[in-house]
Amino acid sequence: MHDHATQPTIAQRAFFALLYLSEGAPIGYIWWAMPTRLRAAGMPVEQVAALTSLLTLPWALKFLWAPAVDRLRNRRWGYRAWITLAQALMGLTLLPLALLPLSEITGIVTLLLISHAVAAATQDVSIDALAIATIPDDAYGRVTGWMQAGMLVGRATFGGLALTAEQWIGSQAVVLILIGCIWCTLAVVWLFPLDHIKANARPESDRTFAAALITVLSRRATWIGLAIALIAGAGFEAVGGLMGPFLHDRGLDKETVGLYFAFPVVLCMIVGSLIGGWAADRWGHKALVQSSILAIALAIAVLVAADLNTSGIALMAAAAPIYLALGSLTASSYALFMDLTDPAIGGTQFSAFMGATNLCEVWSIALAGAIVSKSDYPIAFGCAAAISLIALPLVPFARRAHTLPK
């Protein structure tokens, strides 16, 4: 328990929420809107799942270049400079999609989206490292709750509302607005004051990057954390990744699905994130992670049962508890991974944990898509939920970094 947790300021929480909004906006468009559009256009569900998995890979592999973000820093070039570079490239790689008809650039669309994903993953590394370097250790849960709320607002706007907005202003205009959202947040990146940076996270820290990395790799908790990240989210990743195609195949049109993602889904996830983050700081990050994993598995069982007897709006309602529990798991697990992270290599170590969660998304969506192509959605969702339970006995062994020898 953390009964006397340090209270992060509203401004600090809002700052990181806004940064995560700039992350969530393009993720929502690429991960949520596009799969539904492609499925509605007749693409087989296994192909939709494969494409989504491909665009997720840069987030899963970002730990490979995260050391550059940690190592290539000085008093003039820090995490904020890395964020600026990444967001500039994020907008530039989307610009052709905003200025030219899709039919004219079909040959380079995949390259543009992958390049955007690499830049976005680098932005993610930099923001997370900045958070670990500045947020008090015992306030991780509440701040990550706000960060996820910002992420979800971005996802809702460009992953749900975008499907409806495209009918009125066109897909190119939606992408142009998305670019504006990414670039406008750069002003806040530089205007917000960062008064406190942990001593061992400063570029001039006596601890070398190599020494910190060797220490981290020698910790059992690091590998346990990676295993948790790779497994715990399998249930909600499979359901979340295929929810759009699932609802479409159950008779709902893409506009209704878009509104569902934009409002009920995001509201449930925001509420779950804020409550889960607060509860994690109060009752323990590990306890909330375990409770959330169980809650997601139970909620998926309810959805599978509902699929036997209901359809349409009732099926959407049955899926809502999954997103509540998902918000709680996201906030509490991110706080747990921050506990395990050494601020001296915050970008590298935390990105490894996040990369494992993204890799979990890759394999779970791909597996679920393959199962659906051979059987049906309930079996795929049930298998993924069962696999996620393997993480439960691992959580108690994820010890906080500061309790281990340096």
Coordinates of C-alpha atoms in Angstrom, one line a residue:
M1 CA 0.0 0.0 0.0
H2 CA 1.0 3.6 -0.5
D3 CA -1.2 5.5 1.9
H4 CA 1.0 8.6 1.9
A5 CA 1.7 8.8 -1.8
T6 CA 3.1 12.0 -3.1
Q7 CA 0.3 14.1 -4.8
P8 CA 1.2 15.0 -8.4
T9 CA 0.0 18.4 -9.4
I10 CA -3.0 18.8 -11.8
A11 CA -0.7 20.6 -14.2
Q12 CA 1.8 17.7 -14.3
R13 CA -1.0 15.2 -14.8
A14 CA -2.6 17.3 -17.6
F15 CA 0.8 17.8 -19.3
F16 CA 1.4 14.1 -19.6
A17 CA -2.2 13.5 -20.6
L18 CA -1.8 16.0 -23.4
L19 CA 1.4 14.3 -24.6
Y20 CA -0.4 10.9 -24.6
L21 CA -3.3 12.5 -26.5
S22 CA -0.8 13.3 -29.3
E23 CA 0.2 9.6 -29.2
G24 CA -3.3 8.2 -29.1
A25 CA -4.7 10.3 -32.0
P26 CA -2.7 8.5 -34.8
I27 CA -2.9 5.2 -33.0
G28 CA -6.7 5.5 -33.0
Y29 CA -6.8 6.2 -36.7
I30 CA -4.4 3.4 -37.7
W31 CA -5.5 0.7 -35.2
W32 CA -9.2 1.4 -34.8
A33 CA -10.6 3.2 -37.8
M34 CA -8.7 1.5 -40.5
P35 CA -9.5 -2.1 -39.5
T36 CA -13.2 -1.4 -39.4
R37 CA -13.1 0.4 -42.8
L38 CA -11.2 -2.5 -44.4
R39 CA -13.5 -5.1 -43.0
A40 CA -16.5 -3.1 -44.2
A41 CA -14.9 -3.0 -47.7
G42 CA -14.8 -6.8 -47.7
M43 CA -11.2 -7.6 -46.6
P44 CA -11.1 -11.1 -44.9
V45 CA -10.8 -10.8 -41.1
E46 CA -7.5 -12.7 -41.0
Q47 CA -6.0 -10.2 -43.5
V48 CA -7.2 -7.3 -41.4
A49 CA -5.6 -8.8 -38.3
A50 CA -2.4 -9.4 -40.2
L51 CA -2.2 -5.8 -41.3
T52 CA -2.9 -4.5 -37.8
S53 CA -0.2 -6.7 -36.4
L54 CA 2.3 -5.4 -39.0
L55 CA 1.7 -1.8 -38.0
T56 CA 2.0 -2.7 -34.3
L57 CA 5.5 -4.1 -34.8
P58 CA 7.5 -0.8 -34.4
W59 CA 6.0 -0.4 -30.9
A60 CA 7.0 -4.0 -30.1
L61 CA 10.5 -3.5 -31.4
K62 CA 11.2 0.1 -30.1
F63 CA 13.5 -1.2 -27.4
L64 CA 16.1 -1.8 -30.2
W65 CA 16.6 2.0 -30.7
A66 CA 15.4 3.2 -27.3
P67 CA 19.1 3.2 -26.0
A68 CA 19.8 6.1 -28.4
V69 CA 17.1 8.2 -26.7
D70 CA 18.7 7.5 -23.3
R71 CA 22.3 7.7 -24.4
L72 CA 22.3 10.6 -26.8
R73 CA 21.3 13.4 -24.3
N74 CA 23.0 16.4 -22.9
R75 CA 21.9 19.7 -21.3
R76 CA 20.7 21.1 -24.7
W77 CA 19.3 17.9 -26.2
G78 CA 17.1 16.0 -23.8
Y79 CA 13.9 14.1 -23.9
R80 CA 11.9 17.1 -25.1
A81 CA 14.1 17.4 -28.1
W82 CA 13.6 13.8 -28.9
I83 CA 9.8 14.2 -28.6
T84 CA 10.0 17.2 -31.0
L85 CA 11.9 15.3 -33.6
A86 CA 9.6 12.3 -33.4
Q87 CA 6.4 14.4 -33.7
A88 CA 7.8 16.4 -36.6
L89 CA 8.4 13.1 -38.5
M90 CA 5.1 11.7 -37.5
G91 CA 3.3 14.5 -39.2
L92 CA 5.5 14.5 -42.3
T93 CA 5.0 10.8 -42.9
L94 CA 1.2 11.3 -42.9
L95 CA 1.3 14.4 -45.1
P96 CA 1.0 12.5 -48.4
L97 CA -2.2 10.9 -47.1
A98 CA -3.7 14.3 -46.5
L99 CA -2.6 16.0 -49.7
L100 CA -3.1 13.2 -52.3
P101 CA -5.9 10.7 -53.1
L102 CA -5.2 7.3 -51.8
S103 CA -5.4 5.9 -55.3
E104 CA -2.3 7.9 -56.4
I105 CA 0.0 6.7 -53.6
T106 CA -1.1 3.1 -53.1
G107 CA 2.5 1.9 -53.8
I108 CA 4.0 3.7 -50.9
V109 CA 1.1 3.7 -48.3
T110 CA 2.6 0.7 -46.4
L111 CA 6.0 2.4 -46.3
L112 CA 4.5 5.7 -45.1
L113 CA 2.5 4.0 -42.3
I114 CA 5.5 1.9 -41.1
S115 CA 7.7 5.0 -41.1
H116 CA 5.0 6.9 -39.2
A117 CA 4.8 4.0 -36.7
V118 CA 8.6 4.1 -36.1
A119 CA 8.5 7.8 -35.4
A120 CA 5.5 7.4 -33.2
A121 CA 7.2 4.6 -31.2
T122 CA 10.2 6.9 -30.7
Q123 CA 7.9 9.6 -29.4
D124 CA 6.4 7.0 -27.0
V125 CA 9.9 6.1 -25.7
S126 CA 10.8 9.7 -25.1
I127 CA 7.5 10.6 -23.3
D128 CA 7.7 7.6 -21.1
A129 CA 11.4 8.3 -20.2
L130 CA 10.5 11.9 -19.4
A131 CA 7.6 10.7 -17.1
I132 CA 9.9 8.3 -15.2
A133 CA 12.5 11.0 -14.8
T134 CA 10.1 13.5 -13.3
I135 CA 7.1 11.8 -11.7
P136 CA 7.4 10.9 -8.0
D137 CA 7.7 7.1 -7.5
D138 CA 4.7 6.7 -5.4
A139 CA 2.5 8.7 -7.8
Y140 CA 3.0 6.5 -10.9
G141 CA -0.5 5.0 -10.8
R142 CA -2.5 8.3 -10.7
V143 CA -0.3 9.9 -13.4
T144 CA -0.5 6.9 -15.7
G145 CA -4.3 6.9 -15.2
W146 CA -4.3 10.5 -16.6
M147 CA -1.9 9.5 -19.4
Q148 CA -4.2 6.8 -20.5
A149 CA -7.2 9.1 -20.4
G150 CA -5.4 11.4 -22.8
M151 CA -4.4 8.5 -25.0
L152 CA -8.0 7.4 -25.1
V153 CA -9.4 10.8 -26.0
G154 CA -7.0 10.8 -29.0
R155 CA -8.0 7.3 -29.9
A156 CA -11.7 8.1 -29.6
T157 CA -11.5 11.2 -31.7
F158 CA -9.5 9.7 -34.6
G159 CA -10.4 6.0 -34.1
G160 CA -14.2 6.3 -33.6
L161 CA -15.4 9.8 -34.7
A162 CA -13.1 9.7 -37.8
L163 CA -15.3 7.0 -39.3
T164 CA -18.3 9.3 -39.0
A165 CA -16.5 12.5 -39.9
E166 CA -15.1 11.0 -43.2
Q167 CA -18.7 11.0 -44.5
W168 CA -18.9 14.8 -44.2
I169 CA -15.3 16.1 -44.8
G170 CA -13.5 13.2 -46.4
S171 CA -10.6 11.1 -45.3
Q172 CA -7.9 13.5 -46.5
A173 CA -9.3 16.3 -44.3
V174 CA -9.4 13.9 -41.3
V175 CA -5.7 13.1 -41.8
L176 CA -4.9 16.8 -42.1
I177 CA -6.6 17.5 -38.8
L178 CA -4.7 14.6 -37.3
I179 CA -1.4 16.1 -38.4
G180 CA -2.4 19.5 -36.9
C181 CA -3.1 17.7 -33.5
I182 CA 0.3 16.1 -33.5
W183 CA 2.2 19.3 -34.4
C184 CA 0.2 21.7 -32.1
T185 CA 1.1 19.9 -29.0
L186 CA 4.8 20.7 -29.6
A187 CA 4.2 24.1 -28.1
V188 CA 3.2 22.6 -24.7
V189 CA 6.2 20.3 -24.8
W190 CA 8.5 23.3 -24.5
L191 CA 6.3 25.7 -22.5
F192 CA 5.6 23.4 -19.6
P193 CA 8.2 23.8 -16.8
L194 CA 10.0 20.7 -15.6
D195 CA 11.5 21.7 -12.3
H196 CA 12.4 18.4 -10.8
I197 CA 14.4 15.7 -12.6
K198 CA 15.6 12.7 -10.6
A199 CA 19.3 12.8 -10.0
N200 CA 20.0 9.4 -11.5
A201 CA 18.0 10.3 -14.6
R202 CA 20.1 13.4 -15.6
P203 CA 22.4 13.2 -18.5
E204 CA 25.4 14.2 -16.3
S205 CA 24.6 11.4 -13.7
D206 CA 27.7 9.5 -12.5
R207 CA 26.2 6.2 -13.4
T208 CA 27.0 5.2 -17.0
F209 CA 24.4 3.9 -19.4
A210 CA 26.2 0.6 -19.8
A211 CA 26.5 0.0 -16.0
A212 CA 22.8 0.7 -15.5
L213 CA 21.9 -1.5 -18.4
I214 CA 24.0 -4.4 -17.1
T215 CA 22.5 -4.1 -13.6
V216 CA 18.9 -4.1 -15.0
L217 CA 19.5 -7.1 -17.1
S218 CA 20.9 -9.0 -14.1
R219 CA 17.6 -8.5 -12.2
R220 CA 15.1 -11.3 -12.1
A221 CA 12.3 -8.8 -11.8
T222 CA 13.2 -7.4 -15.2
W223 CA 12.6 -10.7 -16.9
I224 CA 9.4 -11.4 -14.8
G225 CA 8.1 -7.9 -15.9
L226 CA 8.8 -8.8 -19.5
A227 CA 6.9 -12.1 -19.2
I228 CA 3.9 -10.3 -17.5
A229 CA 3.9 -7.7 -20.3
L230 CA 4.0 -10.4 -23.0
I231 CA 1.1 -12.4 -21.6
A232 CA -1.2 -10.5 -19.2
G233 CA -3.0 -8.5 -21.9
A234 CA -3.7 -11.3 -24.3
G235 CA -7.4 -11.4 -23.6
F236 CA -8.2 -7.7 -24.1
E237 CA -5.8 -7.4 -27.0
A238 CA -7.5 -10.1 -28.9
V239 CA -11.0 -8.8 -28.2
G240 CA -10.0 -5.1 -28.7
G241 CA -8.2 -5.8 -31.9
L242 CA -11.1 -7.7 -33.4
M243 CA -14.1 -5.9 -31.8
G244 CA -14.8 -3.8 -34.9
P245 CA -14.9 -6.8 -37.3
F246 CA -16.8 -8.8 -34.6
L247 CA -19.6 -6.3 -34.3
H248 CA -19.7 -5.8 -38.1
D249 CA -20.1 -9.5 -38.6
R250 CA -22.8 -9.5 -36.0
G251 CA -24.8 -7.1 -38.2
L252 CA -23.8 -3.6 -37.1
D253 CA -22.8 -1.0 -39.7
K254 CA -19.4 0.7 -39.5
E255 CA -20.9 4.1 -38.5
T256 CA -22.5 2.5 -35.4
V257 CA -19.3 0.7 -34.6
G258 CA -17.4 4.0 -34.9
L259 CA -19.7 5.8 -32.5
Y260 CA -19.4 2.8 -30.1
F261 CA -15.6 3.2 -30.1
A262 CA -15.8 7.0 -29.8
F263 CA -18.0 7.2 -26.8
P264 CA -19.0 4.1 -24.7
V265 CA -15.7 2.3 -25.2
V266 CA -13.5 5.3 -24.5
L267 CA -15.6 6.4 -21.5
C268 CA -15.3 3.0 -19.9
M269 CA -11.6 2.9 -20.5
I270 CA -11.1 6.4 -19.1
V271 CA -13.1 5.7 -16.0
G272 CA -11.2 2.4 -15.6
S273 CA -7.8 4.1 -16.0
L274 CA -8.5 6.9 -13.5
I275 CA -10.0 4.6 -10.9
G276 CA -7.5 1.9 -11.5
G277 CA -4.6 4.3 -11.3
W278 CA -5.8 5.8 -8.0
A279 CA -6.5 2.3 -6.5
A280 CA -3.1 1.0 -7.6
D281 CA -1.3 3.8 -5.7
R282 CA -3.5 3.2 -2.7
W283 CA -3.7 -0.6 -2.5
G284 CA -0.6 -1.7 -4.4
H285 CA 0.3 -1.9 -8.1
K286 CA 0.6 -5.7 -8.1
A287 CA -2.7 -6.3 -6.4
L288 CA -4.5 -4.1 -9.0
V289 CA -2.8 -5.9 -11.9
Q290 CA -3.9 -9.3 -10.7
S291 CA -7.5 -8.1 -10.0
S292 CA -7.7 -6.5 -13.4
I293 CA -6.5 -9.6 -15.2
L294 CA -9.1 -11.7 -13.5
A295 CA -11.8 -9.0 -14.2
I296 CA -11.0 -9.0 -17.9
A297 CA -11.2 -12.8 -18.2
L298 CA -14.6 -12.8 -16.4
A299 CA -15.9 -10.0 -18.6
I300 CA -14.8 -11.8 -21.8
A301 CA -16.7 -14.9 -20.5
V302 CA -19.8 -12.7 -20.1
L303 CA -19.4 -11.5 -23.7
V304 CA -19.0 -15.0 -25.1
A305 CA -22.1 -16.1 -23.2
A306 CA -24.0 -13.0 -24.5
D307 CA -23.0 -13.8 -28.1
L308 CA -25.0 -17.0 -27.9
N309 CA -28.3 -15.2 -27.1
T310 CA -28.0 -11.5 -28.1
S311 CA -26.9 -9.3 -30.9
G312 CA -26.7 -5.6 -31.9
I313 CA -26.7 -3.0 -29.2
A314 CA -27.1 -5.6 -26.4
L315 CA -23.8 -7.2 -27.6
M316 CA -22.1 -3.8 -27.3
A317 CA -23.4 -3.4 -23.8
A318 CA -22.1 -6.9 -22.9
A319 CA -18.6 -5.9 -24.1
A320 CA -18.5 -2.7 -22.0
P321 CA -17.1 -4.2 -18.8
I322 CA -14.1 -5.5 -20.7
Y323 CA -13.1 -1.9 -21.4
L324 CA -13.6 -0.9 -17.8
A325 CA -11.2 -3.6 -16.6
L326 CA -8.9 -2.9 -19.5
G327 CA -8.5 0.7 -18.3
S328 CA -7.6 -0.5 -14.8
L329 CA -5.1 -3.1 -16.1
T330 CA -3.4 -0.5 -18.3
A331 CA -2.9 2.1 -15.6
S332 CA -1.9 -0.4 -12.9
S333 CA 0.5 -2.4 -15.1
Y334 CA 2.2 0.7 -16.4
A335 CA 2.7 1.8 -12.8
L336 CA 4.1 -1.6 -12.0
F337 CA 6.5 -1.4 -14.9
M338 CA 7.6 2.0 -13.8
D339 CA 8.4 0.5 -10.4
L340 CA 10.7 -1.9 -12.1
T341 CA 12.4 0.7 -14.2
D342 CA 15.8 2.4 -13.4
P343 CA 15.5 6.1 -14.3
A344 CA 19.0 6.1 -15.6
I345 CA 17.9 4.1 -18.6
G346 CA 14.2 4.9 -18.4
G347 CA 13.6 5.0 -22.1
T348 CA 15.3 1.7 -22.8
Q349 CA 14.0 -0.4 -19.9
F350 CA 10.4 0.9 -19.9
S351 CA 10.3 0.7 -23.7
A352 CA 11.2 -3.0 -23.4
F353 CA 8.2 -3.5 -21.1
M354 CA 6.0 -1.5 -23.5
G355 CA 7.5 -3.4 -26.4
A356 CA 6.5 -6.6 -24.8
T357 CA 2.9 -5.4 -24.3
N358 CA 2.8 -4.4 -28.0
L359 CA 4.2 -7.8 -29.0
C360 CA 1.4 -9.3 -26.9
E361 CA -1.0 -7.3 -29.1
V362 CA 0.8 -8.6 -32.2
W363 CA 0.6 -12.3 -31.4
S364 CA -2.8 -12.3 -29.7
I365 CA -4.5 -10.5 -32.5
A366 CA -2.8 -12.7 -35.1
L367 CA -3.7 -15.8 -33.2
A368 CA -7.3 -14.7 -32.6
G369 CA -7.7 -13.8 -36.3
A370 CA -6.3 -17.3 -37.3
I371 CA -8.7 -19.0 -34.9
V372 CA -11.7 -17.0 -36.2
S373 CA -10.9 -18.0 -39.8
K374 CA -11.1 -21.6 -38.7
S375 CA -14.0 -21.4 -36.2
D376 CA -15.6 -18.3 -34.7
Y377 CA -15.0 -15.3 -32.4
P378 CA -16.1 -16.9 -29.0
I379 CA -13.4 -19.6 -29.3
A380 CA -10.8 -17.1 -30.2
F381 CA -11.7 -14.7 -27.4
G382 CA -11.9 -17.5 -24.8
C383 CA -8.4 -18.9 -25.8
A384 CA -6.8 -15.5 -25.5
A385 CA -8.4 -14.9 -22.1
A386 CA -7.2 -18.3 -20.8
I387 CA -3.6 -17.5 -21.9
S388 CA -3.7 -14.2 -20.0
L389 CA -4.3 -16.0 -16.7
I390 CA -0.8 -17.5 -16.9
A391 CA 0.5 -14.1 -15.8
L392 CA -1.2 -14.2 -12.4
P393 CA 1.4 -16.3 -10.5
L394 CA 4.2 -14.2 -11.9
V395 CA 3.0 -10.8 -10.6
P396 CA 4.0 -11.3 -6.9
F397 CA 7.7 -11.8 -8.0
A398 CA 7.8 -8.4 -9.7
R399 CA 9.8 -6.5 -7.0
R400 CA 10.3 -2.8 -7.1
A401 CA 13.6 -1.6 -8.6
H402 CA 14.7 0.3 -5.5
T403 CA 14.5 -2.8 -3.3
L404 CA 17.2 -4.5 -5.3
P405 CA 20.9 -4.1 -5.2
K406 CA 22.3 -1.5 -7.6

